[in-house]
PDB file of C-alpha atoms in Angstrom:
ATOM      1  CA  ALA X  26       0.145  -0.170  -0.019  1.00 49.00           C
ATOM      2  CA  ALA X  27       0.957   3.537  -0.939  1.00 47.00           C
ATOM      3  CA  GLU X  28       2.427   5.300   2.168  1.00 46.00           C
ATOM      4  CA  ALA X  29       0.419   8.387   2.956  1.00 53.00           C
ATOM      5  CA  PRO X  30       2.010  11.864   2.899  1.00 46.00           C
ATOM      6  CA  ASP X  31       2.076  12.375   6.609  1.00 52.00           C
ATOM      7  CA  GLU X  32       3.564   9.280   7.422  1.00 55.00           C
ATOM      8  CA  HIS X  33       6.104   9.714   4.361  1.00 45.00           C
ATOM      9  CA  ASP X  34       6.779  13.165   5.821  1.00 48.00           C
ATOM     10  CA  ALA X  35       7.478  11.610   9.518  1.00 51.00           C
ATOM     11  CA  ARG X  36       9.872   9.034   8.340  1.00 50.00           C
ATOM     12  CA  LEU X  37      11.797  11.641   6.575  1.00 46.00           C
ATOM     13  CA  ARG X  38      12.056  13.854   9.599  1.00 49.00           C
ATOM     14  CA  ALA X  39      13.167  10.925  11.748  1.00 50.00           C
ATOM     15  CA  ALA X  40      15.780  10.042   9.261  1.00 47.00           C
ATOM     16  CA  LEU X  41      17.138  13.763   9.202  1.00 49.00           C
ATOM     17  CA  LEU X  42      17.059  14.093  13.028  1.00 47.00           C
ATOM     18  CA  ALA X  43      19.002  11.106  13.346  1.00 50.00           C
ATOM     19  CA  GLU X  44      21.631  12.254  10.757  1.00 44.00           C
ATOM     20  CA  VAL X  45      21.116   8.921   8.823  1.00 38.00           C
ATOM     21  CA  GLY X  46      20.005   7.464   5.648  1.00 44.00           C
ATOM     22  CA  ASP X  47      20.963   7.728   1.812  1.00 44.00           C
ATOM     23  CA  VAL X  48      19.917  10.219  -0.482  1.00 42.00           C
ATOM     24  CA  ASP X  49      16.852   8.441  -1.268  1.00 45.00           C
ATOM     25  CA  GLU X  50      15.528   8.200   2.237  1.00 48.00           C
ATOM     26  CA  LEU X  51      16.389  12.067   3.029  1.00 47.00           C
ATOM     27  CA  LEU X  52      15.249  14.028   0.031  1.00 47.00           C
ATOM     28  CA  ASP X  53      13.391  11.891  -2.376  1.00 47.00           C
ATOM     29  CA  ASN X  54       9.517  13.147  -2.730  1.00 43.00           C
ATOM     30  CA  LEU X  55      10.040  16.145  -1.299  1.00 40.00           C
ATOM     31  CA  VAL X  56       7.153  17.754  -3.268  1.00 35.00           C
ATOM     32  CA  LYS X  57       4.139  19.782  -1.858  1.00 36.00           C
ATOM     33  CA  GLN X  58       0.997  17.901  -1.431  1.00 36.00           C
ATOM     34  CA  PRO X  59      -1.970  19.999  -2.446  1.00 38.00           C
ATOM     35  CA  ARG X  60      -5.344  19.469  -0.624  1.00 36.00           C
ATOM     36  CA  GLU X  61      -8.687  18.680  -2.821  1.00 41.00           C
ATOM     37  CA  HIS X  62     -10.674  21.662  -3.337  1.00 39.00           C
ATOM     38  CA  GLU X  63     -14.352  22.056  -4.699  1.00 38.00           C
ATOM     39  CA  ASP X  64     -16.164  24.563  -6.347  1.00 43.00           C
ATOM     40  CA  ASP X  65     -12.829  25.968  -7.700  1.00 44.00           C
ATOM     41  CA  VAL X  66     -12.125  27.407  -4.006  1.00 43.00           C
ATOM     42  CA  GLU X  67      -8.427  27.974  -3.452  1.00 46.00           C
ATOM     43  CA  LEU X  68      -7.490  26.411  -0.376  1.00 42.00           C
ATOM     44  CA  GLU X  69      -4.063  26.569   1.639  1.00 51.00           C
ATOM     45  CA  VAL X  70      -1.231  24.418   0.282  1.00 47.00           C
ATOM     46  CA  PRO X  71       0.781  22.883   2.926  1.00 51.00           C
ATOM     47  CA  PRO X  72       4.413  23.404   2.897  1.00 52.00           C
ATOM     48  CA  SER X  73       6.630  20.739   1.763  1.00 53.00           C
ATOM     49  CA  VAL X  74       9.070  18.663   3.616  1.00 54.00           C
ATOM     50  CA  THR X  75      11.852  20.979   2.668  1.00 59.00           C
ATOM     51  CA  GLU X  76       9.729  24.006   3.665  1.00 58.00           C
ATOM     52  CA  ARG X  77       9.130  22.717   6.785  1.00 61.00           C
ATOM     53  CA  TYR X  78      12.446  21.203   8.259  1.00 64.00           C
ATOM     54  CA  PHE X  79      14.910  23.279   6.352  1.00 68.00           C
ATOM     55  CA  SER X  80      13.374  26.446   7.441  1.00 63.00           C
ATOM     56  CA  MET X  81      16.724  28.412   7.309  1.00 64.00           C
ATOM     57  CA  ARG X  82      18.391  29.824   4.477  1.00 78.00           C
ATOM     58  CA  GLY X  83      21.589  31.391   3.192  1.00 85.00           C
ATOM     59  CA  TYR X  84      22.674  32.482  -0.130  1.00 87.00           C
ATOM     60  CA  PHE X  85      26.281  32.457  -1.661  1.00 85.00           C
ATOM     61  CA  THR X  86      27.729  33.957  -4.796  1.00 80.00           C
ATOM     62  CA  THR X  87      31.031  33.048  -6.064  1.00 72.00           C
ATOM     63  CA  ALA X  88      33.382  35.636  -7.322  1.00 68.00           C
ATOM     64  CA  LYS X  89      35.441  33.923  -9.748  1.00 69.00           C
ATOM     65  CA  PRO X  90      33.623  34.364 -12.983  1.00 69.00           C
ATOM     66  CA  PRO X  91      31.606  32.679 -14.417  1.00 74.00           C
ATOM     67  CA  ASN X  92      29.585  33.553 -11.164  1.00 73.00           C
ATOM     68  CA  GLY X  93      26.824  31.357  -9.847  1.00 86.00           C
ATOM     69  CA  ASP X  94      24.400  32.160  -7.077  1.00 90.00           C
ATOM     70  CA  GLN X  95      23.978  29.156  -4.624  1.00 92.00           C
ATOM     71  CA  VAL X  96      21.748  28.633  -1.531  1.00 91.00           C
ATOM     72  CA  VAL X  97      22.381  26.605   1.390  1.00 92.00           C
ATOM     73  CA  LEU X  98      19.159  25.013   3.476  1.00 89.00           C
ATOM     74  CA  ARG X  99      19.928  24.274   6.892  1.00 86.00           C
ATOM     75  CA  HIS X 100      17.680  21.960   9.285  1.00 83.00           C
ATOM     76  CA  SER X 101      17.346  22.442  12.917  1.00 77.00           C
ATOM     77  CA  ASN X 102      19.840  19.645  13.634  1.00 80.00           C
ATOM     78  CA  GLY X 103      22.696  21.416  11.781  1.00 83.00           C
ATOM     79  CA  ILE X 104      22.898  19.288   8.638  1.00 87.00           C
ATOM     80  CA  CYS X 105      23.002  21.529   5.294  1.00 90.00           C
ATOM     81  CA  VAL X 106      21.667  20.902   1.957  1.00 92.00           C
ATOM     82  CA  ILE X 107      23.831  22.633  -0.943  1.00 93.00           C
ATOM     83  CA  ALA X 108      22.015  23.650  -3.957  1.00 93.00           C
ATOM     84  CA  LEU X 109      21.800  26.258  -6.946  1.00 94.00           C
ATOM     85  CA  ALA X 110      19.558  29.445  -6.143  1.00 91.00           C
ATOM     86  CA  GLU X 111      16.744  30.353  -8.881  1.00 90.00           C
ATOM     87  CA  THR X 112      19.359  33.061  -9.943  1.00 90.00           C
ATOM     88  CA  HIS X 113      22.177  30.789 -10.928  1.00 93.00           C
ATOM     89  CA  PRO X 114      22.622  31.326 -14.681  1.00 93.00           C
ATOM     90  CA  ILE X 115      22.058  27.554 -15.561  1.00 95.00           C
ATOM     91  CA  ILE X 116      18.388  27.964 -13.790  1.00 94.00           C
ATOM     92  CA  ALA X 117      17.678  31.652 -14.675  1.00 92.00           C
ATOM     93  CA  ASP X 118      19.063  31.133 -18.109  1.00 94.00           C
ATOM     94  CA  ASN X 119      17.591  27.729 -18.582  1.00 94.00           C
ATOM     95  CA  LYS X 120      20.547  26.196 -19.950  1.00 95.00           C
ATOM     96  CA  THR X 121      21.433  22.756 -20.748  1.00 96.00           C
ATOM     97  CA  ILE X 122      23.621  20.639 -18.837  1.00 96.00           C
ATOM     98  CA  ALA X 123      25.820  18.413 -20.501  1.00 96.00           C
ATOM     99  CA  SER X 124      27.610  16.923 -17.505  1.00 96.00           C
ATOM    100  CA  VAL X 125      27.986  17.096 -13.880  1.00 96.00           C
ATOM    101  CA  ASN X 126      31.715  15.837 -12.557  1.00 96.00           C
ATOM    102  CA  PHE X 127      32.520  15.111  -9.011  1.00 96.00           C
ATOM    103  CA  GLU X 128      36.053  14.004 -10.015  1.00 95.00           C
ATOM    104  CA  LEU X 129      37.694  17.602  -9.935  1.00 93.00           C
ATOM    105  CA  SER X 130      41.467  16.246  -9.952  1.00 90.00           C
ATOM    106  CA  GLN X 131      43.547  13.236  -8.713  1.00 85.00           C
ATOM    107  CA  THR X 132      43.557  14.651  -5.157  1.00 87.00           C
ATOM    108  CA  GLN X 133      39.937  16.307  -5.235  1.00 89.00           C
ATOM    109  CA  ASP X 134      37.497  13.072  -5.900  1.00 93.00           C
ATOM    110  CA  ARG X 135      34.277  13.939  -4.170  1.00 95.00           C
ATOM    111  CA  LEU X 136      32.856  10.348  -5.026  1.00 93.00           C
ATOM    112  CA  ALA X 137      35.803   8.786  -2.968  1.00 91.00           C
ATOM    113  CA  ASN X 138      34.288  10.294   0.142  1.00 88.00           C
ATOM    114  CA  LYS X 139      33.537   7.822   2.593  1.00 84.00           C
ATOM    115  CA  PRO X 140      32.369   9.121   5.877  1.00 82.00           C
ATOM    116  CA  SER X 141      31.493   6.717   8.944  1.00 76.00           C
ATOM    117  CA  GLY X 142      30.275   7.088  12.482  1.00 73.00           C
ATOM    118  CA  LYS X 143      28.679  10.150  14.451  1.00 69.00           C
ATOM    119  CA  LYS X 144      32.456  11.694  14.147  1.00 65.00           C
ATOM    120  CA  LYS X 145      32.339  11.412  10.664  1.00 71.00           C
ATOM    121  CA  ARG X 146      35.294   9.855  10.441  1.00 78.00           C
ATOM    122  CA  ASN X 147      36.999   9.590   6.578  1.00 81.00           C
ATOM    123  CA  SER X 148      34.661  12.681   5.685  1.00 90.00           C
ATOM    124  CA  GLN X 149      36.375  15.309   3.240  1.00 93.00           C
ATOM    125  CA  TRP X 150      36.480  18.831   4.998  1.00 94.00           C
ATOM    126  CA  LEU X 151      35.281  21.610   2.971  1.00 95.00           C
ATOM    127  CA  ASN X 152      35.769  25.445   3.029  1.00 94.00           C
ATOM    128  CA  PRO X 153      33.425  27.800   1.422  1.00 93.00           C
ATOM    129  CA  LEU X 154      35.406  27.867  -1.811  1.00 92.00           C
ATOM    130  CA  SER X 155      36.143  24.542  -1.681  1.00 93.00           C
ATOM    131  CA  ARG X 156      34.646  23.124  -5.199  1.00 94.00           C
ATOM    132  CA  VAL X 157      32.169  20.009  -4.896  1.00 95.00           C
ATOM    133  CA  CYS X 158      31.705  19.496  -8.572  1.00 95.00           C
ATOM    134  CA  GLU X 159      31.816  20.899 -11.669  1.00 95.00           C
ATOM    135  CA  ALA X 160      28.799  21.442 -14.187  1.00 96.00           C
ATOM    136  CA  THR X 161      29.496  21.806 -17.956  1.00 96.00           C
ATOM    137  CA  CYS X 162      26.781  23.418 -20.201  1.00 96.00           C
ATOM    138  CA  ASP X 163      26.155  22.683 -23.712  1.00 96.00           C
ATOM    139  CA  ASP X 164      27.438  26.015 -24.803  1.00 95.00           C
ATOM    140  CA  GLY X 165      31.000  25.254 -23.377  1.00 94.00           C
ATOM    141  CA  THR X 166      30.384  26.961 -20.200  1.00 94.00           C
ATOM    142  CA  VAL X 167      31.954  25.359 -16.802  1.00 94.00           C
ATOM    143  CA  TYR X 168      30.525  26.236 -13.390  1.00 94.00           C
ATOM    144  CA  SER X 169      32.068  25.464 -10.331  1.00 93.00           C
ATOM    145  CA  ILE X 170      29.963  24.800  -7.562  1.00 94.00           C
ATOM    146  CA  VAL X 171      31.229  25.116  -4.125  1.00 94.00           C
ATOM    147  CA  SER X 172      30.402  24.253  -0.838  1.00 94.00           C
ATOM    148  CA  CYS X 173      29.529  27.739   0.628  1.00 93.00           C
ATOM    149  CA  ILE X 174      30.375  26.662   3.987  1.00 93.00           C
ATOM    150  CA  ARG X 175      32.681  25.108   6.302  1.00 94.00           C
ATOM    151  CA  GLY X 176      31.755  21.696   7.022  1.00 93.00           C
ATOM    152  CA  TYR X 177      32.281  17.826   6.760  1.00 94.00           C
ATOM    153  CA  LEU X 178      31.287  16.652   3.146  1.00 95.00           C
ATOM    154  CA  MET X 179      28.589  13.715   4.080  1.00 92.00           C
ATOM    155  CA  GLU X 180      27.373  12.872   0.542  1.00 92.00           C
ATOM    156  CA  VAL X 181      27.016  13.998  -3.128  1.00 94.00           C
ATOM    157  CA  ASN X 182      23.853  13.769  -5.198  1.00 93.00           C
ATOM    158  CA  GLU X 183      25.326  10.783  -7.658  1.00 93.00           C
ATOM    159  CA  ARG X 184      22.204  10.922  -9.613  1.00 93.00           C
ATOM    160  CA  LEU X 185      23.427  13.904 -11.185  1.00 95.00           C
ATOM    161  CA  LEU X 186      25.996  11.980 -13.031  1.00 95.00           C
ATOM    162  CA  THR X 187      23.351  10.104 -14.926  1.00 94.00           C
ATOM    163  CA  THR X 188      20.742  12.924 -14.866  1.00 94.00           C
ATOM    164  CA  PRO X 189      22.415  16.074 -14.965  1.00 95.00           C
ATOM    165  CA  GLN X 190      19.428  18.425 -15.865  1.00 94.00           C
ATOM    166  CA  LEU X 191      18.033  17.559 -12.076  1.00 93.00           C
ATOM    167  CA  LEU X 192      20.442  20.129 -11.293  1.00 93.00           C
ATOM    168  CA  LYS X 193      18.353  22.865 -13.151  1.00 93.00           C
ATOM    169  CA  ALA X 194      14.700  20.991 -12.841  1.00 91.00           C
ATOM    170  CA  GLN X 195      14.714  20.324  -9.227  1.00 88.00           C
ATOM    171  CA  PRO X 196      17.433  22.194  -7.598  1.00 88.00           C
ATOM    172  CA  HIS X 197      16.191  21.990  -3.805  1.00 83.00           C
ATOM    173  CA  LEU X 198      14.914  18.646  -4.275  1.00 83.00           C
ATOM    174  CA  GLY X 199      15.983  15.609  -6.438  1.00 86.00           C
ATOM    175  CA  GLY X 200      18.771  17.837  -8.096  1.00 90.00           C
ATOM    176  CA  TYR X 201      20.765  19.125  -4.829  1.00 92.00           C
ATOM    177  CA  VAL X 202      24.424  19.158  -5.235  1.00 95.00           C
ATOM    178  CA  ALA X 203      25.759  17.790  -1.721  1.00 94.00           C
ATOM    179  CA  ILE X 204      25.091  17.425   2.106  1.00 93.00           C
ATOM    180  CA  VAL X 205      27.478  19.194   4.431  1.00 93.00           C
ATOM    181  CA  ALA X 206      27.536  18.970   8.283  1.00 92.00           C
ATOM    182  CA  PRO X 207      29.302  21.919  10.040  1.00 92.00           C
ATOM    183  CA  LYS X 208      30.891  21.401  13.235  1.00 90.00           C
ATOM    184  CA  LYS X 209      28.249  21.841  15.961  1.00 86.00           C
ATOM    185  CA  GLU X 210      29.802  24.760  17.638  1.00 89.00           C
ATOM    186  CA  GLU X 211      30.269  26.647  13.955  1.00 88.00           C
ATOM    187  CA  SER X 212      26.442  25.645  12.711  1.00 83.00           C
ATOM    188  CA  GLN X 213      25.029  29.013  13.356  1.00 84.00           C
ATOM    189  CA  ALA X 214      28.172  31.072  12.467  1.00 87.00           C
ATOM    190  CA  CYS X 215      28.261  29.304   9.232  1.00 85.00           C
ATOM    191  CA  LEU X 216      24.827  30.453   8.206  1.00 83.00           C
ATOM    192  CA  ASP X 217      25.421  33.868   9.747  1.00 86.00           C
ATOM    193  CA  ALA X 218      28.361  34.393   7.167  1.00 88.00           C
ATOM    194  CA  LEU X 219      25.954  34.316   4.489  1.00 89.00           C
ATOM    195  CA  THR X 220      23.595  36.509   2.838  1.00 88.00           C
ATOM    196  CA  SER X 221      19.973  36.076   4.575  1.00 85.00           C
ATOM    197  CA  GLU X 222      17.022  35.323   2.409  1.00 83.00           C
ATOM    198  CA  ALA X 223      15.587  38.671   3.300  1.00 84.00           C
ATOM    199  CA  ASP X 224      18.781  40.501   2.004  1.00 86.00           C
ATOM    200  CA  TRP X 225      18.803  38.245  -0.967  1.00 82.00           C
ATOM    201  CA  LYS X 226      15.249  39.072  -2.078  1.00 82.00           C
ATOM    202  CA  ALA X 227      15.832  42.827  -1.567  1.00 85.00           C
ATOM    203  CA  GLN X 228      19.116  42.682  -3.693  1.00 83.00           C
ATOM    204  CA  LYS X 229      17.572  41.054  -6.557  1.00 78.00           C
ATOM    205  CA  LYS X 230      14.557  43.173  -7.036  1.00 76.00           C
TER     206      LYS X 230
END
């Protein structure tokens, strides 16, 4: 039998709070569940799991051309999801993504990241400008997508290897880039160092 939306949300939330689960368990199907309505009367749409549990957002712009805006979605337990902002050229200019590459060099292979245990042993350490992957578009432009924050790399979204268009089509859902876990004592400071959602919207008007 199909899982009810409320049960699905509860299972995802439990996984997030426990800092466990693979990509599918954590972030698949994070979609709004519209309520049924009658007589064309619009009713309130309940928030998605992303909106409920990743309510804190910070924005980051890479200074090195080609520039690209990114967003960090932070859960209350400190876990952060790295994604493209809606103003990133890949999304804003509706570019076609030819490939996404996590193997950046002989010494920077994000696919080789294998964290283990609560202490995140063997996790790669990232700084705000550490590259997580590169997205190559069919016009030849290569965009470096960075961590935006300091923290341990927990997962990269390997589905982008076979379906790179998710990066544009579902940037905050199935097309997110990576999951990063800041140090507990730095969690809030990492977000404070980014541009707030309110300031970001004001700048983009």
